[in-house]
């Protein structure tokens, strides 16, 4: 098809082709205009505005007048709590990649195949993803309640001799793992769905051929299915890392980044300074730093890892 | 083909996003419509009657945000608004009630957007001053000079709403923070009411030995724990120490403020709190634990009783109150108090009617109802007669005896400092900050803001 169309164009008169091109361009511009307008108004403009405010010591009320240059950025990069927040974000990234995605992949391999009642399992696994973050957070706060009379998890645990009720969200070293459990519960279904879509794109002939050549189930998965899923896995890793860097609502509702910054993330840190400590200038600077971190990851990842499959 | 599919998908998504945007607005409107429909019905009725009088006034509408979540208390505002609207049929009061923490979050966003509600909850102090400085509040001094409004209000309460000789709002409630306790649990453990900090530690131990959780606290909210440090600082540093640090001749990192942190660390070391206290919330967890008899004490403001009663009315028979204990060798007097109260301020674009409504709900009658509902300690002369509960009498007595009355630090200071104070004190509760580090963090925040 493509070759034929190229032929057509080469045969037409130059002037006419230019005319068509111009007409095409006009059409393209018209179609792109709404998207570009939305993009500029809701994305580019706020970013520029944030950069502007990040250079001021500004409380968020009235005009910004107290110019301090890059002072906020220096403070951010030397603030122990922000560094801790980055650390917590990285912990969530690593745990997501090491635990959440493999679980999702395993489940996709199981329920993506012939299995009785797979439709039922798919629905059940995907259900947490449909719930809103607020509802998820509040539901898990009930489950995690420190009082065994009120919290389901502690009620179960205290039935087992030798185990004591724990304050899952109130202990400094438990709170982050507790939050990670909720994140995994909520998002593994989404990644499972991505993997299932990837699996559908693998032609059954390839796998049949491997089986005929004498590959066992394990070899089939490690040598045929997984390599062919490469692109899908890379997409899912990409989404998972970016998602982990942006977690907010769930954590803010459950712990507000506490106790004492134990579950502080970059986003909760930004919110605290912008809307609780009334340092919107500083909060804007934090937002810009977050943007830069996500952008650096995004660009390097695409450059280094997101090569097409046939080059891998 | 594929591309067409993708593009049509994108278009559908874009449109659906836009639709979501508009339908959200509609959902918000629907809620308003319910309240509006009720008020409009009243307005229309009276308007018909008024047509005979020929003089028709322009309809006026203003917004009113409060934080009363107990049903009877919220209903009082609606009743008062209905009365007010019946008197002035052209007025429409749009009332919204928020939960405390949600209110603070919501208010911050509208304030940063430069569009304050017309009349809203405030604790006065530093946060209010920030709003006033930014020109977000309306000066109501001229209204307050009429009909003895200002002079009929107790000065301790009113001073929190004053900035540079101007008033931006009025209090409706003024009290002090103290220990609420469960008399049954105290008797059961044979514990005495502590009058000194050392005795309080001993009482906690006695209660623990009897298998009772001594203290409930909602430290996830942070301000309930800050009360401890602030009270200890008031007892140890005293009025002079605080004023020196505040006027920057002294420092919040001075020895007496470190000692306050050390005294608090002594209490934390006994572990007298309910499990999970670091993430517990005042309304959802701590007040429930105390009202259900799962903990013997709780340090809270005058609004405590109303909240406990709404959780479990049985607690009222065994509810006691004692003032924050003295600290041996401290510079502060035994009756010096940390306290504050609730009030309302007026937004910059509010109509005169909003100020008139504020005056209307500040009447002695309204005050008496508020006292009866357990939502206020009176601030208007003549309303004291309504104080009947034994615990309320103790708080009123504590308030009248206080020679030095300090507004809660997180409201006294601007938001940036108040939040650092609350965050740092939580560090002592969690054991992640030493008393020195906590005092230094507070000093740094104050220095950055004030110097």
mmCIF file with all atom_site columns, C-alpha atoms in Angstrom, chain A residues 104 108 122 126 129 187-200 232:
data_model
loop_
_atom_site.group_PDB
_atom_site.id
_atom_site.type_symbol
_atom_site.label_atom_id
_atom_site.label_alt_id
_atom_site.label_comp_id
_atom_site.label_asym_id
_atom_site.label_entity_id
_atom_site.label_seq_id
_atom_site.pdbx_PDB_ins_code
_atom_site.Cartn_x
_atom_site.Cartn_y
_atom_site.Cartn_z
_atom_site.occupancy
_atom_site.B_iso_or_equiv
_atom_site.pdbx_formal_charge
_atom_site.auth_seq_id
_atom_site.auth_comp_id
_atom_site.auth_asym_id
_atom_site.auth_atom_id
_atom_site.pdbx_PDB_model_num
ATOM 1  C CA . UNK A 1 104 ? 1.071  -8.995  37.891 1.00 0.00 ? 104 UNK A CA 1
ATOM 2  C CA . UNK A 1 108 ? -1.410 -12.569 33.684 1.00 0.00 ? 108 UNK A CA 1
ATOM 3  C CA . UNK A 1 122 ? -9.725 -11.264 35.785 1.00 0.00 ? 122 UNK A CA 1
ATOM 4  C CA . UNK A 1 126 ? -8.962 -5.755  38.157 1.00 0.00 ? 126 UNK A CA 1
ATOM 5  C CA . UNK A 1 129 ? -8.036 -0.534  40.123 1.00 0.00 ? 129 UNK A CA 1
ATOM 6  C CA . UNK A 1 187 ? -2.393 -1.335  40.908 1.00 0.00 ? 187 UNK A CA 1
ATOM 7  C CA . UNK A 1 188 ? -1.347 -4.929  40.176 1.00 0.00 ? 188 UNK A CA 1
ATOM 8  C CA . UNK A 1 189 ? -4.623 -5.468  38.298 1.00 0.00 ? 189 UNK A CA 1
ATOM 9  C CA . UNK A 1 190 ? -3.777 -2.647  35.925 1.00 0.00 ? 190 UNK A CA 1
ATOM 10 C CA . UNK A 1 191 ? -0.374 -4.108  35.070 1.00 0.00 ? 191 UNK A CA 1
ATOM 11 C CA . UNK A 1 192 ? -1.910 -7.555  34.781 1.00 0.00 ? 192 UNK A CA 1
ATOM 12 C CA . UNK A 1 193 ? -4.255 -6.162  32.158 1.00 0.00 ? 193 UNK A CA 1
ATOM 13 C CA . UNK A 1 194 ? -1.359 -4.665  30.197 1.00 0.00 ? 194 UNK A CA 1
ATOM 14 C CA . UNK A 1 195 ? 0.472  -8.007  30.251 1.00 0.00 ? 195 UNK A CA 1
ATOM 15 C CA . UNK A 1 196 ? -2.656 -9.850  29.168 1.00 0.00 ? 196 UNK A CA 1
ATOM 16 C CA . UNK A 1 197 ? -2.989 -7.515  26.190 1.00 0.00 ? 197 UNK A CA 1
ATOM 17 C CA . UNK A 1 198 ? 0.662  -8.207  25.361 1.00 0.00 ? 198 UNK A CA 1
ATOM 18 C CA . UNK A 1 199 ? 0.110  -11.938 25.590 1.00 0.00 ? 199 UNK A CA 1
ATOM 19 C CA . UNK A 1 200 ? -2.721 -11.743 23.099 1.00 0.00 ? 200 UNK A CA 1
ATOM 20 C CA . UNK A 1 232 ? 4.954  -4.708  26.966 1.00 0.00 ? 232 UNK A CA 1
#
